[in-house]
Coordinates of C-alpha atoms in Angstrom, one line a residue:
Chain V
X1 CA 55.9 199.1 80.2
X2 CA 55.7 199.6 84.0
X3 CA 56.3 196.7 86.3
X4 CA 55.0 196.6 89.9
X5 CA 55.9 194.2 92.7
X6 CA 53.6 193.8 95.7
X7 CA 54.8 192.5 99.0
X8 CA 52.3 191.3 101.5
X9 CA 51.3 188.4 103.7
X10 CA 48.8 185.7 102.8
X11 CA 45.3 187.1 103.5
X12 CA 46.2 190.8 103.2
X13 CA 45.0 190.9 99.6
X14 CA 48.2 191.6 97.7
X15 CA 47.1 189.6 94.7
X16 CA 43.6 191.2 94.8
X17 CA 45.2 194.6 94.8
X18 CA 47.4 193.7 91.9
X19 CA 44.3 192.4 90.0
X20 CA 42.3 195.6 90.8
X21 CA 45.1 197.9 89.6
X22 CA 45.4 195.8 86.4
X23 CA 41.7 195.9 85.8
X24 CA 41.7 199.7 86.4
X25 CA 44.5 200.1 83.9
X26 CA 42.7 197.9 81.4
X27 CA 39.6 200.2 81.7
X28 CA 41.9 203.1 81.1
X29 CA 42.9 201.5 77.8
X30 CA 46.1 199.8 78.7
X31 CA 47.4 196.2 78.3
X32 CA 47.9 194.4 81.6
X33 CA 49.1 191.3 83.4
X34 CA 48.6 190.4 87.0
X35 CA 49.9 187.3 88.7
X36 CA 51.2 186.1 92.1
X37 CA 54.6 184.4 92.7
X38 CA 52.8 181.2 93.1
X39 CA 53.3 179.2 96.3
X40 CA 51.1 177.3 98.7
X41 CA 48.6 179.9 99.9
X42 CA 49.2 180.1 103.6
X43 CA 47.7 182.8 105.7
X44 CA 50.4 185.1 107.2
X45 CA 53.3 183.9 105.0
X46 CA 55.2 186.5 103.0
X47 CA 53.9 186.5 99.4
X48 CA 54.6 188.5 96.3
X49 CA 52.4 189.5 93.4
X50 CA 53.2 191.3 90.1
X51 CA 51.4 193.8 87.8
X52 CA 52.5 194.8 84.3
X53 CA 50.9 197.9 82.6
X54 CA 51.8 198.7 79.0
X55 CA 50.6 200.7 76.0
X56 CA 51.5 197.8 73.8
X57 CA 50.4 194.2 74.1
X58 CA 52.6 192.4 76.7
X59 CA 54.6 189.4 75.3
X60 CA 56.7 188.4 78.2
X61 CA 55.5 185.7 80.6
X62 CA 58.2 185.6 83.3
X63 CA 58.3 187.0 86.7
X64 CA 59.3 190.6 87.4
X65 CA 63.0 191.0 88.3
X66 CA 63.5 194.8 87.9
X67 CA 60.3 196.5 89.0
X68 CA 59.6 200.2 88.6
X69 CA 57.4 200.2 91.7
X70 CA 57.4 198.2 94.9
X71 CA 54.5 198.3 97.2
X72 CA 54.6 196.9 100.8
X73 CA 51.3 196.0 102.5
X74 CA 52.8 195.0 105.8
X75 CA 55.6 196.9 107.6
X76 CA 56.7 193.8 109.5
X77 CA 58.0 192.4 106.2
X78 CA 60.8 195.1 106.2
X79 CA 62.6 193.1 108.9
X80 CA 63.2 190.0 106.8
X81 CA 62.5 190.8 103.2
X82 CA 64.7 193.1 101.2
X83 CA 61.8 194.8 99.3
X84 CA 63.9 197.1 97.1
X85 CA 65.7 194.1 95.5
X86 CA 66.1 194.8 91.8
X87 CA 64.1 198.0 92.0
X88 CA 65.1 200.4 89.2
X89 CA 66.9 203.7 90.2
X90 CA 64.4 206.4 90.8
X91 CA 61.6 203.8 91.2
X92 CA 58.9 204.1 93.8
X93 CA 58.7 202.4 97.2
X94 CA 55.2 202.7 98.7
X95 CA 54.9 201.3 102.3
X96 CA 52.3 200.8 104.9
X97 CA 54.1 202.8 107.6
X98 CA 53.2 205.1 110.4
X99 CA 56.6 206.1 111.9
X100 CA 58.9 209.0 110.8
X101 CA 60.5 209.1 107.4
X102 CA 64.1 208.6 108.6
X103 CA 63.1 205.4 110.3
X104 CA 61.5 204.1 107.2
X105 CA 64.7 204.8 105.2
X106 CA 66.6 202.9 107.8
X107 CA 64.1 200.0 107.7
X108 CA 64.4 199.8 103.9
X109 CA 68.2 200.0 104.2
X110 CA 68.5 202.7 101.5
X111 CA 70.0 206.2 101.2
X112 CA 67.7 209.2 100.6
X113 CA 67.6 210.2 96.9
X114 CA 68.0 206.7 95.3
X115 CA 64.2 205.9 95.2
X116 CA 61.0 207.9 95.7
X117 CA 59.7 206.7 99.1
X118 CA 56.1 207.1 100.1
X119 CA 54.4 206.1 103.3
X120 CA 50.7 205.7 104.3
X121 CA 49.1 204.6 107.6
X122 CA 47.3 201.8 105.8
X123 CA 46.6 199.5 108.8
X124 CA 45.1 202.4 110.8
X125 CA 42.9 203.4 107.8
X126 CA 41.7 199.9 107.1
X127 CA 40.8 199.3 110.8
X128 CA 38.9 202.6 110.9
X129 CA 37.0 202.2 107.7
X130 CA 36.8 198.4 107.0
X131 CA 37.1 197.3 110.7
X132 CA 39.6 194.7 109.5
X133 CA 43.4 194.9 108.9
X134 CA 43.1 194.4 105.1
X135 CA 45.5 197.0 103.8
X136 CA 45.4 196.4 100.1
X137 CA 43.1 199.1 98.9
X138 CA 44.8 201.7 101.2
X139 CA 48.0 201.0 99.3
X140 CA 46.2 201.4 96.0
X141 CA 45.2 204.9 97.1
X142 CA 48.9 205.7 97.9
X143 CA 49.9 204.1 94.6
X144 CA 47.6 206.3 92.6
X145 CA 48.7 209.4 94.5
X146 CA 52.4 208.6 94.0
X147 CA 52.3 207.5 90.4
X148 CA 49.0 208.5 88.8
X149 CA 49.3 205.4 86.7
X150 CA 45.6 204.5 86.9
X151 CA 42.6 206.7 87.0
X152 CA 40.2 207.0 89.9
X153 CA 37.3 206.1 87.5
X154 CA 39.2 203.0 86.4
X155 CA 39.7 201.8 89.9
X156 CA 36.1 202.6 90.8
X157 CA 34.9 200.4 87.9
X158 CA 37.3 197.6 88.9
X159 CA 36.0 197.8 92.6
X160 CA 32.4 197.6 91.4
X161 CA 33.2 194.6 89.2
X162 CA 35.0 192.8 92.0
X163 CA 33.0 193.6 95.2
X164 CA 29.3 193.8 96.0
X165 CA 27.9 197.4 96.3
X166 CA 28.6 198.5 100.0
X167 CA 32.0 196.9 100.0
X168 CA 33.0 198.7 96.8
X169 CA 31.8 202.0 98.3
X170 CA 33.7 201.6 101.5
X171 CA 36.9 200.7 99.6
X172 CA 36.5 203.6 97.3
X173 CA 36.2 205.9 100.3
X174 CA 39.3 204.3 101.8
X175 CA 41.2 204.8 98.6
X176 CA 40.3 208.6 98.6
X177 CA 41.2 208.9 102.2
X178 CA 44.5 207.2 101.6
X179 CA 45.3 209.5 98.7
X180 CA 44.9 212.4 101.2
X181 CA 47.2 210.9 103.8
X182 CA 49.9 209.3 101.7
X183 CA 53.1 211.4 101.6
X184 CA 56.5 211.3 100.1
X185 CA 59.2 211.1 102.7
Chain G
X1 CA 50.2 190.8 54.6
X2 CA 47.4 193.2 55.0
X3 CA 44.1 192.0 56.3
X4 CA 40.7 193.6 56.1
X5 CA 38.7 194.7 59.1
X6 CA 37.4 191.7 61.2
X7 CA 33.7 191.0 60.9
X8 CA 33.4 191.8 64.6
X9 CA 35.5 194.9 65.2
X10 CA 37.4 195.1 68.6
X11 CA 35.0 197.7 70.0
X12 CA 32.1 195.3 69.4
X13 CA 33.9 192.6 71.4
X14 CA 33.5 192.3 75.2
X15 CA 36.6 193.5 77.1
X16 CA 37.3 191.6 80.3
X17 CA 40.2 191.1 82.6
X18 CA 40.4 187.3 83.0
X19 CA 43.0 184.7 83.8
X20 CA 43.7 181.9 81.3
X21 CA 41.4 179.4 83.1
X22 CA 38.5 181.9 83.3
X23 CA 39.1 182.7 79.6
X24 CA 38.7 179.0 78.7
X25 CA 35.6 178.7 80.9
X26 CA 34.0 181.6 79.0
X27 CA 34.9 180.1 75.7
X28 CA 33.3 176.8 76.7
X29 CA 30.2 178.7 78.0
X30 CA 29.8 180.3 74.6
X31 CA 30.4 177.0 72.6
X32 CA 27.0 175.4 73.4
X33 CA 28.6 172.5 75.1
X34 CA 26.2 169.7 76.1
X35 CA 28.2 167.8 78.6
X36 CA 31.1 168.7 80.9
X37 CA 32.5 166.0 83.1
X38 CA 35.4 166.7 85.6
X39 CA 37.0 165.6 88.7
X40 CA 36.3 168.6 90.9
X41 CA 39.4 168.7 93.2
X42 CA 43.2 169.0 92.9
X43 CA 44.7 168.8 90.3
X44 CA 41.7 170.4 88.7
X45 CA 41.8 173.9 87.3
X46 CA 39.7 177.1 87.8
X47 CA 38.2 176.2 84.4
X48 CA 35.6 173.8 85.7
X49 CA 35.2 175.8 89.0
X50 CA 34.2 178.8 87.0
X51 CA 32.1 176.7 84.6
X52 CA 30.2 175.1 87.4
X53 CA 29.1 178.6 88.5
X54 CA 27.7 179.1 85.0
X55 CA 25.8 175.8 85.4
X56 CA 24.6 176.7 88.9
X57 CA 23.4 180.1 87.8
X58 CA 21.5 178.6 84.9
X59 CA 23.5 180.4 82.3
X60 CA 24.2 177.3 80.2
X61 CA 22.2 174.2 79.2
X62 CA 25.2 172.0 79.9
X63 CA 24.9 168.7 81.9
X64 CA 27.7 169.0 84.4
X65 CA 28.9 165.7 85.8
X66 CA 31.3 165.8 88.8
X67 CA 33.0 162.4 88.8
X68 CA 35.2 160.5 91.2
X69 CA 38.4 160.5 89.2
X70 CA 39.9 161.8 85.9
X71 CA 39.7 158.3 84.5
X72 CA 35.9 158.6 85.0
X73 CA 35.8 162.2 83.7
X74 CA 37.4 161.0 80.4
X75 CA 35.1 157.9 80.3
X76 CA 32.0 160.2 80.8
X77 CA 32.9 162.5 77.9
X78 CA 33.6 159.5 75.7
X79 CA 30.1 158.2 76.4
X80 CA 28.6 161.7 75.9
X81 CA 30.4 162.3 72.7
X82 CA 29.5 158.9 71.3
X83 CA 25.9 159.8 72.0
X84 CA 26.3 162.9 69.9
X85 CA 26.9 165.5 72.5
X86 CA 29.5 168.3 72.3
X87 CA 31.6 167.3 75.3
X88 CA 34.4 169.1 77.2
X89 CA 36.7 168.4 80.2
X90 CA 39.7 170.0 81.7
X91 CA 42.6 168.7 83.8
X92 CA 46.3 169.0 84.6
X93 CA 49.3 167.0 85.6
X94 CA 48.6 163.8 87.5
X95 CA 44.9 164.1 86.6
X96 CA 45.8 163.9 82.9
X97 CA 48.1 160.9 83.7
X98 CA 45.2 159.1 85.3
X99 CA 43.2 159.6 82.1
X100 CA 45.8 157.9 80.0
X101 CA 44.0 154.7 79.2
X102 CA 40.8 156.4 78.1
X103 CA 42.7 159.1 76.0
X104 CA 43.5 156.4 73.5
X105 CA 39.9 155.2 73.5
X106 CA 38.6 158.7 72.9
X107 CA 40.9 159.1 69.9
X108 CA 40.4 155.7 68.3
X109 CA 36.6 155.9 68.6
X110 CA 37.0 159.2 66.7
X111 CA 35.2 161.3 69.2
X112 CA 35.4 165.1 68.8
X113 CA 36.0 165.8 72.5
X114 CA 37.8 169.1 73.5
X115 CA 39.9 169.1 76.6
X116 CA 41.8 172.0 78.2
X117 CA 45.1 171.0 79.9
X118 CA 46.6 173.6 82.3
X119 CA 50.1 172.2 81.9
X120 CA 51.8 171.2 85.1
X121 CA 54.6 169.0 86.3
X122 CA 54.1 165.4 87.2
X123 CA 54.9 164.0 90.7
X124 CA 57.3 163.1 92.4
X125 CA 58.3 165.2 94.1
X126 CA 54.9 166.9 94.4
X127 CA 54.8 170.1 92.3
X128 CA 51.9 172.2 91.2
X129 CA 53.7 174.4 88.7
X130 CA 54.2 174.6 85.0
X131 CA 55.9 172.2 82.6
X132 CA 54.9 170.1 79.6
X133 CA 55.5 166.7 81.1
X134 CA 51.8 166.0 81.4
X135 CA 51.0 166.9 77.7
X136 CA 54.0 165.0 76.4
X137 CA 52.7 161.9 78.1
X138 CA 49.7 161.9 75.8
X139 CA 51.5 162.8 72.6
X140 CA 51.1 159.3 71.1
X141 CA 47.5 158.8 72.1
X142 CA 46.0 160.1 68.8
X143 CA 44.8 163.5 70.1
X144 CA 45.4 166.8 68.2
X145 CA 47.5 169.0 70.5
X146 CA 47.5 172.7 70.4
X147 CA 49.7 175.0 72.6
X148 CA 48.8 178.6 73.3
X149 CA 50.9 181.6 74.2
X150 CA 48.5 183.8 76.2
X151 CA 45.1 183.9 77.8
X152 CA 43.5 185.5 74.7
X153 CA 44.8 182.7 72.6
X154 CA 43.5 180.2 75.1
X155 CA 40.0 181.7 74.7
X156 CA 40.3 181.8 70.9
X157 CA 41.7 178.3 70.5
X158 CA 39.1 176.5 72.6
X159 CA 36.4 177.9 70.3
X160 CA 38.5 176.8 67.2
X161 CA 39.1 173.4 68.8
X162 CA 35.4 172.4 68.7
X163 CA 35.3 173.2 64.9
X164 CA 38.5 171.3 64.3
X165 CA 37.5 168.2 66.3
X166 CA 34.0 168.0 64.7
X167 CA 35.2 168.6 61.2
X168 CA 34.0 165.5 59.2
X169 CA 37.6 165.2 57.8
X170 CA 39.0 165.1 61.3
X171 CA 36.7 163.6 64.0
X172 CA 39.5 163.5 66.5
X173 CA 39.7 164.8 70.1
X174 CA 41.6 168.1 70.6
X175 CA 43.7 169.1 73.6
X176 CA 44.2 172.8 74.1
X177 CA 47.3 173.3 76.3
X178 CA 47.8 176.4 78.3
X179 CA 50.8 176.8 80.7
X180 CA 49.8 176.3 84.3
X181 CA 50.1 179.4 86.4
X182 CA 51.9 181.4 83.7
X183 CA 48.6 181.5 81.9
X184 CA 46.1 179.7 84.0
X185 CA 46.5 182.1 87.0
X186 CA 47.6 185.3 85.2
X187 CA 45.0 188.0 84.6
X188 CA 45.2 189.6 81.2
X189 CA 43.1 191.7 78.8
X190 CA 40.7 189.4 76.9
X191 CA 38.4 190.4 74.1
X192 CA 35.4 188.0 73.9
X193 CA 33.2 187.6 70.9
X194 CA 29.5 188.1 71.3
X195 CA 27.6 184.8 72.1
X196 CA 25.8 184.8 68.7
X197 CA 29.1 185.2 66.8
X198 CA 30.5 182.1 68.5
X199 CA 27.3 180.2 67.9
X200 CA 27.3 181.1 64.2
X201 CA 31.0 180.2 63.9
X202 CA 30.3 176.8 65.4
X203 CA 27.2 176.2 63.3
X204 CA 25.1 176.0 66.4
X205 CA 24.9 172.8 68.6
X206 CA 26.9 169.8 67.5
X207 CA 25.0 167.9 64.9
X208 CA 26.4 164.3 65.0
X209 CA 23.9 163.1 62.4
X210 CA 25.9 164.9 59.7
X211 CA 28.5 162.1 59.7
X212 CA 26.9 158.9 58.5
X213 CA 28.3 155.3 58.3
X214 CA 27.3 152.2 56.4
X215 CA 26.7 149.1 58.5
X216 CA 25.5 145.7 57.3
X217 CA 22.2 145.6 59.2
X218 CA 20.8 148.9 58.0
X219 CA 19.9 149.6 54.4
X220 CA 20.7 153.3 54.5
X221 CA 23.8 154.9 56.0
X222 CA 23.1 155.8 59.6
X223 CA 24.5 158.7 61.8
X224 CA 27.7 157.8 63.7
X225 CA 26.2 158.0 67.2
X226 CA 24.7 155.9 69.9
X227 CA 21.0 155.8 69.5
X228 CA 18.7 153.0 70.8
X229 CA 16.5 153.4 67.6
X230 CA 19.5 152.5 65.4
X231 CA 21.9 150.5 67.6
X232 CA 25.6 150.7 66.8
X233 CA 28.6 149.3 68.7
X234 CA 31.6 151.5 69.4
X235 CA 34.9 149.9 69.9
X236 CA 34.1 146.1 69.9
X237 CA 36.6 143.3 69.6
X238 CA 38.9 143.9 66.7
X239 CA 41.9 141.5 66.4
X240 CA 44.5 141.1 63.8
X241 CA 41.8 140.9 61.2
X242 CA 40.9 144.7 61.2
X243 CA 42.6 146.5 64.1
X244 CA 45.6 147.6 61.9
X245 CA 43.2 149.0 59.3
X246 CA 41.4 151.0 61.9
X247 CA 44.8 152.4 63.1
X248 CA 45.4 153.4 59.5
X249 CA 42.2 155.5 59.6
X250 CA 43.7 157.4 62.5
X251 CA 46.9 157.9 60.6
X252 CA 45.0 159.2 57.6
X253 CA 42.8 161.5 59.8
X254 CA 45.8 163.1 61.4
X255 CA 47.2 163.9 57.9
X256 CA 44.1 166.0 57.2
X257 CA 44.4 167.9 60.5
X258 CA 46.9 170.7 59.5
X259 CA 44.7 171.9 56.6
X260 CA 41.6 172.0 58.8
X261 CA 43.5 173.8 61.7
X262 CA 44.7 176.5 59.2
X263 CA 41.2 176.9 57.6
X264 CA 39.4 177.2 61.0
X265 CA 42.1 179.6 62.2
X266 CA 41.7 181.7 59.1
X267 CA 38.0 181.9 59.4
X268 CA 38.2 182.8 63.0
X269 CA 40.8 185.5 62.2
X270 CA 38.4 187.0 59.7
X271 CA 35.7 187.1 62.4
X272 CA 37.9 188.3 65.4
X273 CA 40.9 190.0 63.8
X274 CA 43.3 187.8 65.8
X275 CA 45.9 185.6 64.0
X276 CA 48.5 183.3 65.4
X277 CA 50.9 182.7 62.5
X278 CA 49.0 180.4 60.1
X279 CA 47.5 178.5 63.0
X280 CA 50.2 175.8 63.0
X281 CA 53.4 177.7 63.3
X282 CA 54.1 181.3 64.5
X283 CA 57.4 182.5 63.0
X284 CA 59.1 185.8 63.9
X285 CA 62.1 187.3 62.2
X286 CA 63.2 184.0 60.6
X287 CA 63.7 185.1 57.0
X288 CA 67.4 186.1 57.2
X289 CA 68.1 184.5 60.6
X290 CA 71.3 182.6 61.3
X291 CA 69.9 181.4 64.6
X292 CA 66.3 180.2 65.0
X293 CA 64.8 179.2 68.4
X294 CA 61.8 176.9 68.5
X295 CA 59.5 177.1 71.5
X296 CA 56.0 176.0 72.8
X297 CA 53.5 177.8 74.9
X298 CA 53.8 181.0 77.0
X299 CA 57.6 181.1 76.7
X300 CA 57.0 182.0 73.0
X301 CA 56.4 185.6 73.9
X302 CA 59.3 185.8 76.4
X303 CA 61.7 184.5 73.7
X304 CA 60.2 186.8 71.0
X305 CA 60.7 189.9 73.3
X306 CA 64.4 189.0 73.7
X307 CA 64.8 188.2 70.0
X308 CA 63.5 191.8 69.3
X309 CA 66.1 193.2 71.6
X310 CA 68.9 191.1 70.2
X311 CA 67.9 192.1 66.6
X312 CA 68.4 195.8 67.6
X313 CA 71.9 194.8 68.5
X314 CA 72.4 193.3 65.1
X315 CA 72.2 189.6 66.1
X316 CA 70.5 187.7 63.2
X317 CA 68.2 185.6 65.4
X318 CA 64.6 184.6 64.9
X319 CA 62.0 182.3 66.6
X320 CA 59.2 180.0 65.7
X321 CA 56.5 179.1 68.2
X322 CA 55.0 175.7 67.5
X323 CA 51.3 176.0 68.0
X324 CA 50.3 172.6 66.8
X325 CA 52.4 169.8 68.3
X326 CA 50.2 166.9 67.1
X327 CA 50.2 166.3 64.3
X328 CA 53.7 167.6 64.1
X329 CA 54.4 170.0 61.2
X330 CA 57.7 168.4 60.1
X331 CA 57.8 169.7 56.5
X332 CA 56.5 173.2 57.3
X333 CA 59.1 173.6 60.0
X334 CA 61.9 172.3 57.9
X335 CA 61.0 174.9 55.3
X336 CA 61.4 177.7 57.9
X337 CA 64.6 176.2 59.6
X338 CA 66.5 175.1 56.5
X339 CA 68.4 178.4 56.0
X340 CA 69.6 178.7 59.6
X341 CA 73.1 177.9 60.8
X342 CA 72.0 176.9 64.3
X343 CA 68.6 175.8 65.5
X344 CA 67.9 175.8 69.2
X345 CA 65.0 173.7 70.3
X346 CA 63.5 174.6 73.7
X347 CA 61.6 172.0 75.6
X348 CA 59.8 172.3 78.9
X349 CA 59.9 168.5 79.3
X350 CA 62.4 165.8 79.0
X351 CA 62.3 162.1 77.9
X352 CA 64.6 160.6 80.5
X353 CA 67.4 158.8 78.8
X354 CA 66.8 160.8 75.6
X355 CA 66.2 164.4 74.7
X356 CA 63.3 166.9 74.9
X357 CA 60.2 165.8 73.0
X358 CA 60.2 168.6 70.4
X359 CA 64.0 168.1 69.8
X360 CA 63.3 164.5 68.6
X361 CA 60.6 165.8 66.2
X362 CA 62.8 168.6 64.8
X363 CA 65.7 166.1 64.2
X364 CA 63.2 164.1 62.2
X365 CA 62.1 167.2 60.4
X366 CA 65.6 168.3 59.4
X367 CA 67.1 164.9 58.5
X368 CA 65.9 165.0 54.8
X369 CA 67.6 168.3 54.2
X370 CA 70.9 168.1 52.3
X371 CA 72.4 170.9 54.3
X372 CA 71.4 170.7 57.9
X373 CA 71.6 173.4 60.5
X374 CA 73.4 172.6 63.8
X375 CA 70.9 171.5 66.4
X376 CA 70.9 172.1 70.1
X377 CA 68.3 171.1 72.7
X378 CA 67.6 173.4 75.7
X379 CA 65.6 171.9 78.4
X380 CA 64.2 174.6 80.8
X381 CA 61.5 175.4 83.3
X382 CA 60.8 172.0 84.8
X383 CA 58.4 172.2 87.7
X384 CA 57.7 175.9 87.1
X385 CA 61.2 177.2 87.2
X386 CA 60.9 180.6 85.7
X387 CA 62.4 181.6 82.3
X388 CA 63.7 185.1 82.9
X389 CA 64.6 187.2 79.8
X390 CA 68.2 187.2 81.0
X391 CA 68.5 183.5 80.6
X392 CA 67.1 183.7 77.0
X393 CA 69.7 186.3 76.3
X394 CA 72.5 184.1 77.6
X395 CA 71.2 181.2 75.5
X396 CA 71.3 183.4 72.4
X397 CA 74.9 184.5 73.2
X398 CA 75.8 180.8 73.5
X399 CA 74.2 180.2 70.1
X400 CA 76.1 183.0 68.5
X401 CA 79.3 181.3 69.7
X402 CA 78.1 177.9 68.4
X403 CA 77.3 179.5 65.0
X404 CA 80.8 181.0 64.9
X405 CA 82.6 177.8 65.8
X406 CA 80.4 175.7 63.5
X407 CA 80.1 172.8 65.9
X408 CA 78.1 171.6 68.9
X409 CA 79.8 169.8 71.7
X410 CA 76.9 169.1 74.0
X411 CA 73.6 168.8 72.3
X412 CA 71.5 168.5 75.5
X413 CA 71.7 171.6 77.5
X414 CA 69.8 172.9 80.5
X415 CA 68.7 176.5 81.3
X416 CA 68.4 177.9 84.9
X417 CA 69.4 174.8 86.8
X418 CA 72.0 174.6 89.6
X419 CA 75.2 172.8 88.8

């Protein structure tokens, strides 16, 4: 079983991203769970969502404490949230980040070699393609590139189920673009 | 036990990613429900939000009645069910509390209403998260109460609930409890039966004319339903002359419930391929267990996953999920628990000044045994406090110690709460 923790701010679509990845994994034949760390839904407040993906039916219904993958939708969160909390050794950290790799390591407060760190200019991509700073699908692209845990076909199916035609197209384009630009640092 | 292929194999079932609330809404949609009444704002669930979309899109024939309170929602489904309709409502927390008076009326008028409860804590302080305080407040009202572990089971159980409620041997309302947020807001894989399979399983629309009663002023028995052509009174004045006898009817009806729950669950399992124990209790690794943990709802899976891990380490521990809380399966549970050294009863609710509600039941269940296991009550998860697997592990370690010492000092214990 793989466990993913999403960090975002209310309105950036962290829960939606978690749902899309879960749906994609389901279409790929996996068992899934997706849920937010439930609080009052305030725009801009730090929020957390979780995805579980497994070959077996998932029995557990608690929050995720030791994720395999952490995804950060908003770089400003790095200042006040320790996003790598509980992350398994060798796990992935995928961040919406435009600066140099060393600065990202510093912002995360981790040494090189403990985790696999990826960055992607998600805000820039979202503004270019969606004309809005909704970074969730850009991070899905980086997630697919880094981990290969869900298929492009699966995510395309999930997008089509979730969004009306043109919006699904745009987001699919965004995901592919993000896969090109995401890089391990 | 080996079972044959289900009549509808998995690949013929519709695969969807749904949260527990949506899964319930789809089950209601497929169940040919005539009337849904609900209070449409907080503490309402996504269940009726989703269902109202089906109504607006013309996908169901249901009369949807948005009412001004939960008291009215329950009153509306009481009227609808008395008129012969298949009626459904959903609520949570304080909404359920506001229905309280009418819950008793629904049960004593023997109306086969189905209600989904997304279990949430009661105020104060204000809290929107999961515990079982709301459901435990209605345990004496005469409703059948089922608790589910995941969203798939929520879907399956709502369909079964209509069959159980409407069974002529039962004729009681059924509440299907799913944990707020842990199930209601968690997206999971759901396999849905095709519409026709659900229709066939339910025998089509509700046919209230199947149950007939003899009354003085008609020569022939008449259908038990409101009908201007054959007027009947429901719930008139009934003092010390007959009230007690009518209560005895409810006592007797409840006795017939477990068998019907099992039969309906079996039939559904043959159709869908999905089983939840025998429909009443879901035991795991209990045969040789020294320690057995009982639990309700979504925590059942969390506990089972830790039990599996502890078994690998050689700890003789098992667990039973209680799927049917009312009527309570005292004898069946005693049969499972009797060989254990320690039984830990987990409750996501507390009766202030006493213990957790299922602890009281299990004491009652075990009292007739000549040799009784030690009993401990663990109250956990109030107001949505999470139950991490690590806490379950710690509890099991404590139970191993209790089994070794052979005595319990403090019977009421709390998990995951600050000192």
